[in-house]
PDB file of C-alpha atoms in Angstrom:
ATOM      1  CA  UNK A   1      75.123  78.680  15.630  1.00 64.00           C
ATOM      2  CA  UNK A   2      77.141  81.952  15.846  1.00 71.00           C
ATOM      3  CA  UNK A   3      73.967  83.784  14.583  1.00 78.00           C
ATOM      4  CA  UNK A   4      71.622  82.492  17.477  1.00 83.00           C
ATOM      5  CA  UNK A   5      73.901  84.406  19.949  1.00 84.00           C
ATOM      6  CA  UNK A   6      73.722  87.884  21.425  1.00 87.00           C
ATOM      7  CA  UNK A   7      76.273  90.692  20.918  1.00 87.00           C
ATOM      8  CA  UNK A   8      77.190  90.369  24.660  1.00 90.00           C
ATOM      9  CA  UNK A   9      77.440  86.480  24.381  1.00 89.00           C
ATOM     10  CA  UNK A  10      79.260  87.153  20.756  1.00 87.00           C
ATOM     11  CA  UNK A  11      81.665  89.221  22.870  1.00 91.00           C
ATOM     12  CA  UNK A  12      82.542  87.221  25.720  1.00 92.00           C
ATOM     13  CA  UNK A  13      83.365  84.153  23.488  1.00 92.00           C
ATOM     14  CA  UNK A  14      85.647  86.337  21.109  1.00 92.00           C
ATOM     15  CA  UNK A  15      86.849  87.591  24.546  1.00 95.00           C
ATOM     16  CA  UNK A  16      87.462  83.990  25.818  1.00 95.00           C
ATOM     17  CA  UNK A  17      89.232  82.715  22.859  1.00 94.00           C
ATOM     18  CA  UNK A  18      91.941  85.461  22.892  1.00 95.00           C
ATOM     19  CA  UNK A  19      92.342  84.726  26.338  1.00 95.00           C
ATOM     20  CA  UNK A  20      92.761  80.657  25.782  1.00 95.00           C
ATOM     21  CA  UNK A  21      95.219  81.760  22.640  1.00 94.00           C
ATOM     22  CA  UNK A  22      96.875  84.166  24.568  1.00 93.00           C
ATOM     23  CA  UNK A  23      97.748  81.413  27.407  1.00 93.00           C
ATOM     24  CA  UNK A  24      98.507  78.879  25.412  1.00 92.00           C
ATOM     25  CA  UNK A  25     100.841  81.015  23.823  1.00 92.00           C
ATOM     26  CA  UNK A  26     102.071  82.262  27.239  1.00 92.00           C
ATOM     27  CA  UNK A  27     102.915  78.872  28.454  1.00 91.00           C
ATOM     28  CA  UNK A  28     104.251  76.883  25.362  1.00 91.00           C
ATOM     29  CA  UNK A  29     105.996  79.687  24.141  1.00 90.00           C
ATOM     30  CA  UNK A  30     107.108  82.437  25.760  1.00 92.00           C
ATOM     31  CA  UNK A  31     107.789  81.150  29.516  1.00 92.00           C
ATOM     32  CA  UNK A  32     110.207  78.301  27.909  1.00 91.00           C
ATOM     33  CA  UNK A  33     111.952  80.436  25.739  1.00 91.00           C
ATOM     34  CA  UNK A  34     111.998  82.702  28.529  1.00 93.00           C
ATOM     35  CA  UNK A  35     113.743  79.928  30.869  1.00 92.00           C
ATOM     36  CA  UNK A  36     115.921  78.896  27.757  1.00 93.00           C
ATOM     37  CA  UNK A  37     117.468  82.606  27.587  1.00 93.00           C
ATOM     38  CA  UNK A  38     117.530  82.590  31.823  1.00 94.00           C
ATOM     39  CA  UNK A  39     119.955  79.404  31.411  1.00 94.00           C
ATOM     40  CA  UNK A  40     122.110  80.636  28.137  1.00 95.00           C
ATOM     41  CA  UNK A  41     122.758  84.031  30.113  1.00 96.00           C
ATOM     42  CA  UNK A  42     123.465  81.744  32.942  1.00 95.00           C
ATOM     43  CA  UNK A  43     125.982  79.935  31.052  1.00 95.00           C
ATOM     44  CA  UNK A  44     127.591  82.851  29.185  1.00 95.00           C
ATOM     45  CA  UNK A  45     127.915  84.339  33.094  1.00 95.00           C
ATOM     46  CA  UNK A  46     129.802  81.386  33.922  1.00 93.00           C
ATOM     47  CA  UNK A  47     132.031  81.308  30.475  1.00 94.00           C
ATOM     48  CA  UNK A  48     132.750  84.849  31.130  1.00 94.00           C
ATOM     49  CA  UNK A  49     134.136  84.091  34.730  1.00 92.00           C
ATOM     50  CA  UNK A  50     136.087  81.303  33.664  1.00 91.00           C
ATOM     51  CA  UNK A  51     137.669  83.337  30.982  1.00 92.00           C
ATOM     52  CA  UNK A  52     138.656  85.810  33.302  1.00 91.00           C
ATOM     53  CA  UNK A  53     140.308  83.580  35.543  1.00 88.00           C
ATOM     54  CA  UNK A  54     142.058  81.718  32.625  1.00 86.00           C
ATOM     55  CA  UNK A  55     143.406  85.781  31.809  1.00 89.00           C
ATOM     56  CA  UNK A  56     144.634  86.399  35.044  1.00 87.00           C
ATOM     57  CA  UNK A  57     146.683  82.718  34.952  1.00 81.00           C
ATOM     58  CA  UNK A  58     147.995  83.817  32.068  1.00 84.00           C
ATOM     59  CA  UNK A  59     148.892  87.659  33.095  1.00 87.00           C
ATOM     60  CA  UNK A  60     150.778  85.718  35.740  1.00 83.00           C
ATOM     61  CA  UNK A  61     152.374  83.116  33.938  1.00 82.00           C
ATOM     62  CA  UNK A  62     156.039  84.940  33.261  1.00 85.00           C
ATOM     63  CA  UNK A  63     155.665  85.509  37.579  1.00 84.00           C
ATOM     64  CA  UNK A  64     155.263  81.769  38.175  1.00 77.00           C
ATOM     65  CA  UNK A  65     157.523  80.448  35.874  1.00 80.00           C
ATOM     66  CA  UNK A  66     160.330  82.634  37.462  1.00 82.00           C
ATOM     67  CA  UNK A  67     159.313  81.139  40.819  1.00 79.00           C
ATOM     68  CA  UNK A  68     159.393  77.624  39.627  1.00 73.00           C
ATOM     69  CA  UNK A  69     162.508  77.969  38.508  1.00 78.00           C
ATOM     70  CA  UNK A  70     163.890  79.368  41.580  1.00 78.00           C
ATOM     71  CA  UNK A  71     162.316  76.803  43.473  1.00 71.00           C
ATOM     72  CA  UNK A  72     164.066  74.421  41.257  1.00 67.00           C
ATOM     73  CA  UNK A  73     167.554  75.870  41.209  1.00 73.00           C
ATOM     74  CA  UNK A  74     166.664  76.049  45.433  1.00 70.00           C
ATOM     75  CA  UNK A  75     166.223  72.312  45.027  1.00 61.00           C
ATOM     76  CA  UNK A  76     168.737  71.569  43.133  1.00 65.00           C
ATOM     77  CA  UNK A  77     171.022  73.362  45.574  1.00 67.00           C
ATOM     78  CA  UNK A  78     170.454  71.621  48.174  1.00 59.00           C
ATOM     79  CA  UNK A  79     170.769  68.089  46.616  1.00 55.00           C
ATOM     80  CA  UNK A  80     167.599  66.325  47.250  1.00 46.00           C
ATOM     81  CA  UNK A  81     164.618  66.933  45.317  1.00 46.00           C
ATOM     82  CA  UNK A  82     162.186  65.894  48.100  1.00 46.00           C
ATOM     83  CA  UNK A  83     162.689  65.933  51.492  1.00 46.00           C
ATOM     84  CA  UNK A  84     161.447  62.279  53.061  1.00 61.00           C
ATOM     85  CA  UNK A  85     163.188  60.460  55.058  1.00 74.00           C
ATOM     86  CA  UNK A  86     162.529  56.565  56.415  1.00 79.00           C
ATOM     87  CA  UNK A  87     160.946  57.315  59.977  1.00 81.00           C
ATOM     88  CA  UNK A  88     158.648  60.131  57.915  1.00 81.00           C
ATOM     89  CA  UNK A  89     157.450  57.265  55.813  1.00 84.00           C
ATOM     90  CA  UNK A  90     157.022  54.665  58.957  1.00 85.00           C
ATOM     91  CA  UNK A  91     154.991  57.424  60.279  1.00 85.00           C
ATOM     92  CA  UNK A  92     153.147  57.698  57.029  1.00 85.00           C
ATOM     93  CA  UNK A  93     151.892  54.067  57.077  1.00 89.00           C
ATOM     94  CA  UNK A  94     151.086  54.170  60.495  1.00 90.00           C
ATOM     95  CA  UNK A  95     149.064  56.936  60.444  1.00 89.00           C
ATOM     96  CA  UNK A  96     147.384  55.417  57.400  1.00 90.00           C
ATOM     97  CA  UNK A  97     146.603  51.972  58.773  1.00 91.00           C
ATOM     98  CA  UNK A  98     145.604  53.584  62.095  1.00 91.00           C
ATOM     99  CA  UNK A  99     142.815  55.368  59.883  1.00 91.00           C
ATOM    100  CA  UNK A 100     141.321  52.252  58.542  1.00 91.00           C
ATOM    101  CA  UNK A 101     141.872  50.585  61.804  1.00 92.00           C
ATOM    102  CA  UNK A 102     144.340  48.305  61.141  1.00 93.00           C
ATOM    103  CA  UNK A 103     147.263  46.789  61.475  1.00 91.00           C
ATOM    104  CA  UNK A 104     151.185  47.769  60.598  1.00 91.00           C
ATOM    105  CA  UNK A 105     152.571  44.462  61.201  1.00 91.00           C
ATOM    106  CA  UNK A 106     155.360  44.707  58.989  1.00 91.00           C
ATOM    107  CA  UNK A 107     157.810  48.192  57.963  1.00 90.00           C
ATOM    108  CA  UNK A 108     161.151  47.030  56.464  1.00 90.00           C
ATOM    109  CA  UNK A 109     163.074  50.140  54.529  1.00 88.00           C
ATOM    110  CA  UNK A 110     166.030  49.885  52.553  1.00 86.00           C
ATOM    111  CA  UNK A 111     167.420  53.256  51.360  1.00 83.00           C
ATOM    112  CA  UNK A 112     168.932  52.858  47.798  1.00 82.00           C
ATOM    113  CA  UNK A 113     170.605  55.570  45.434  1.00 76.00           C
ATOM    114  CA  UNK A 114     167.434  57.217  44.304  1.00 76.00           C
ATOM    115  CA  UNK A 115     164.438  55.573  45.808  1.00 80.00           C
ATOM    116  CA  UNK A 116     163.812  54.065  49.443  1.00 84.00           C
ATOM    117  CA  UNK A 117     162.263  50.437  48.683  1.00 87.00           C
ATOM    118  CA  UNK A 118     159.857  49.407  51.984  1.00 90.00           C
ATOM    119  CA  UNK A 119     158.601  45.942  52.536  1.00 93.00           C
ATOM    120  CA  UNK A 120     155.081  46.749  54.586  1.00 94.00           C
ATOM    121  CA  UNK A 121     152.689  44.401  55.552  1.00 94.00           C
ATOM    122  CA  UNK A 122     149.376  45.341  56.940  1.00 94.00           C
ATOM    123  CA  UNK A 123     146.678  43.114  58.716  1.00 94.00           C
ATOM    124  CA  UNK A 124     142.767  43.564  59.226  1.00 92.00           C
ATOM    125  CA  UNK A 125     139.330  43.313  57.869  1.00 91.00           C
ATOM    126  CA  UNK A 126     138.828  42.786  54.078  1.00 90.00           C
ATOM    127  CA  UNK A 127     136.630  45.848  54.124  1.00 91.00           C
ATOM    128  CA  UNK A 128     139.303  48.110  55.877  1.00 91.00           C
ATOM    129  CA  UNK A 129     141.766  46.539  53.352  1.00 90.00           C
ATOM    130  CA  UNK A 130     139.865  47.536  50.621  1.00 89.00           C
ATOM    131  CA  UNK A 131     139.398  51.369  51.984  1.00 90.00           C
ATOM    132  CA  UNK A 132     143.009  51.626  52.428  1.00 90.00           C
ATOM    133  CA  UNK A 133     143.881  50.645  49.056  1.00 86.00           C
ATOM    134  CA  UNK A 134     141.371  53.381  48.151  1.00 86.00           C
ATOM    135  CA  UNK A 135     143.081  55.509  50.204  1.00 85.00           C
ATOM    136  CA  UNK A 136     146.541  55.113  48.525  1.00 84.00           C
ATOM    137  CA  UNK A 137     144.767  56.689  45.251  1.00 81.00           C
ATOM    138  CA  UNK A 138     145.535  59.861  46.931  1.00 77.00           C
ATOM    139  CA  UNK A 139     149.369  59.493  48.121  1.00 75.00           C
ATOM    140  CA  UNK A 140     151.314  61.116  45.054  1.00 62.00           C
ATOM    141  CA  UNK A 141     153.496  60.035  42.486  1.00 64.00           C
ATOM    142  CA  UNK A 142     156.252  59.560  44.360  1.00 72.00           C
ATOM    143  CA  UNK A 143     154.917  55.732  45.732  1.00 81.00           C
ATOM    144  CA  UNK A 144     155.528  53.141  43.731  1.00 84.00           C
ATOM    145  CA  UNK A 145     153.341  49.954  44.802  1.00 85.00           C
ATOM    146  CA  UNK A 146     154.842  46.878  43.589  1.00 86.00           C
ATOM    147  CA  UNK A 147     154.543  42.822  44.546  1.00 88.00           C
ATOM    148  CA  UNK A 148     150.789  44.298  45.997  1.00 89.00           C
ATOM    149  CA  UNK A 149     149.406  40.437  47.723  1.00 90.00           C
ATOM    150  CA  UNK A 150     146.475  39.981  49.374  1.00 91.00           C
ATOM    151  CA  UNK A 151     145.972  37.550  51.469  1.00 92.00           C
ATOM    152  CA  UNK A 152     143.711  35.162  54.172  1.00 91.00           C
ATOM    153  CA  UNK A 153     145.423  35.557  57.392  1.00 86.00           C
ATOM    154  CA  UNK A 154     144.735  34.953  61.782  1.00 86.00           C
ATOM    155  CA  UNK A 155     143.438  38.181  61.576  1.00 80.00           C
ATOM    156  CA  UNK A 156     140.818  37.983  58.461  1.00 89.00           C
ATOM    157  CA  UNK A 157     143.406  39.680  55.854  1.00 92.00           C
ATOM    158  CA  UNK A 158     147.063  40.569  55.296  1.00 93.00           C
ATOM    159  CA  UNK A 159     148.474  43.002  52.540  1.00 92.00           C
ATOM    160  CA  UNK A 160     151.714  42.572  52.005  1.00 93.00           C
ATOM    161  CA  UNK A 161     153.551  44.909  49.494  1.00 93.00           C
ATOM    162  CA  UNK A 162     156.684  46.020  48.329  1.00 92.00           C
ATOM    163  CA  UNK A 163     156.666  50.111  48.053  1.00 90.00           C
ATOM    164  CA  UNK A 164     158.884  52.409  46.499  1.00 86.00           C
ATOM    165  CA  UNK A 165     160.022  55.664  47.637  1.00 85.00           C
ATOM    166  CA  UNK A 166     161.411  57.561  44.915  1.00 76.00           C
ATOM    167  CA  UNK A 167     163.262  60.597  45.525  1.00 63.00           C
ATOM    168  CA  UNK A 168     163.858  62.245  42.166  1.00 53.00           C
ATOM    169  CA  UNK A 169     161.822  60.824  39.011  1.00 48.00           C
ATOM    170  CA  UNK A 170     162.314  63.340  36.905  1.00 50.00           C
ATOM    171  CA  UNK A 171     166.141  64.727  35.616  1.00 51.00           C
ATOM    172  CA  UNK A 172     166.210  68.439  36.756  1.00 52.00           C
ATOM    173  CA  UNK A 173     167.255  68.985  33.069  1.00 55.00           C
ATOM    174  CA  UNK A 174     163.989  68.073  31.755  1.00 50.00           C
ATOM    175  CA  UNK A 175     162.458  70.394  34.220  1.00 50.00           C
ATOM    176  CA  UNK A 176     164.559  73.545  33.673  1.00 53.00           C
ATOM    177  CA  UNK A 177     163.635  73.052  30.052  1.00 55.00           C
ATOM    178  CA  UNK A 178     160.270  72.525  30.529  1.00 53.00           C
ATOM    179  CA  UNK A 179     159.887  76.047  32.266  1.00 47.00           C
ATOM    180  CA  UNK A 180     161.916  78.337  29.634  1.00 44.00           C
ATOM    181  CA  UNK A 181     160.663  81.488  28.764  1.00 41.00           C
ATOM    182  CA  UNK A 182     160.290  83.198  25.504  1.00 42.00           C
ATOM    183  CA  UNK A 183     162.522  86.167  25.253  1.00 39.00           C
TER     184      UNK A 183
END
């Protein structure tokens, strides 16, 4: 069959083939690998910046733990290690409710020796219930929900909760040690 042909016609399918080879080539090979080595540079780019970062943290780390600890010794000075007080945290709630569109029905604080303990009840929709609750996630670690009930009320749903106000969790102590140097 390759005999019948002319020289030209012998040409242009040589011709053809290394051009089918060559593209198949071009597309299995070469443009993925090409893509894979795009994305590792990518990566190493973004390794590279993160390690930088991590080295400039930890050039500073001496300078932070020195202003830790004078914030701490600041605290400690003036006796309380958070500064909150019981119309702060009415506020607080109200504000809070007033975002999901509810209602504060109930605020009762009692200031203790370390914490402030609140009875709070809150009325509305089972929906805006459920957002507020979501919403707590992001108060910090200083709330302590407790005796959390939920509900049927007049007014579709009532959360009633006891909540805990704590002004020092941690023994100043434990943090001084926590932030001692080497040297």
């Amino acid at each position: 069959m390759f005999k019948n042909l002319s020289r030209r016609e012998k040409i242009l399918i040589v011709l053809a083939f290394v051009i089918a080879l060559s593209a198949v080539y071009y597309f299995y090979f070469y443009q993925p690998l090409k893509s894979e080595i795009a994305l590792m540079e990518n990566d190493r780019d973004n390794k590279q910046n993160r390690l930088e970062i991590a080295m400039s943290f930890a050039r500073r780390l001496p300078e932070i733990k020195e202003e830790y600890k004078n914030i701490l010794t600041e605290l400690e000075e003036r006796g309380d290690y958070i500064d909150k007080d019981v119309i702060n945290l009415l506020i607080d709630f109200r504000e809070i409710s007033r975002k999901n569109n509810l209602n504060l029905t109930l605020f009762r604080p009692t200031e203790n020796a370390n914490n402030i303990s609140m009875a709070v009840n809150i009325e509305g929709g089972f929906r805006e219930i459920t957002n507020l609750l979501s919403d707590f996630k992001e108060w910090n670690y200083w709330f302590e929900f407790r005796d959390v009930n939920i509900s049927r009320s007049e007014n579709g749903v009532l959360l009633s909760m006891t909540v805990l106000y704590h002004d020092r969790l941690v023994d100043l102590e434990l943090l001084n040690k926590g932030v001692e140097t080497d040297g």
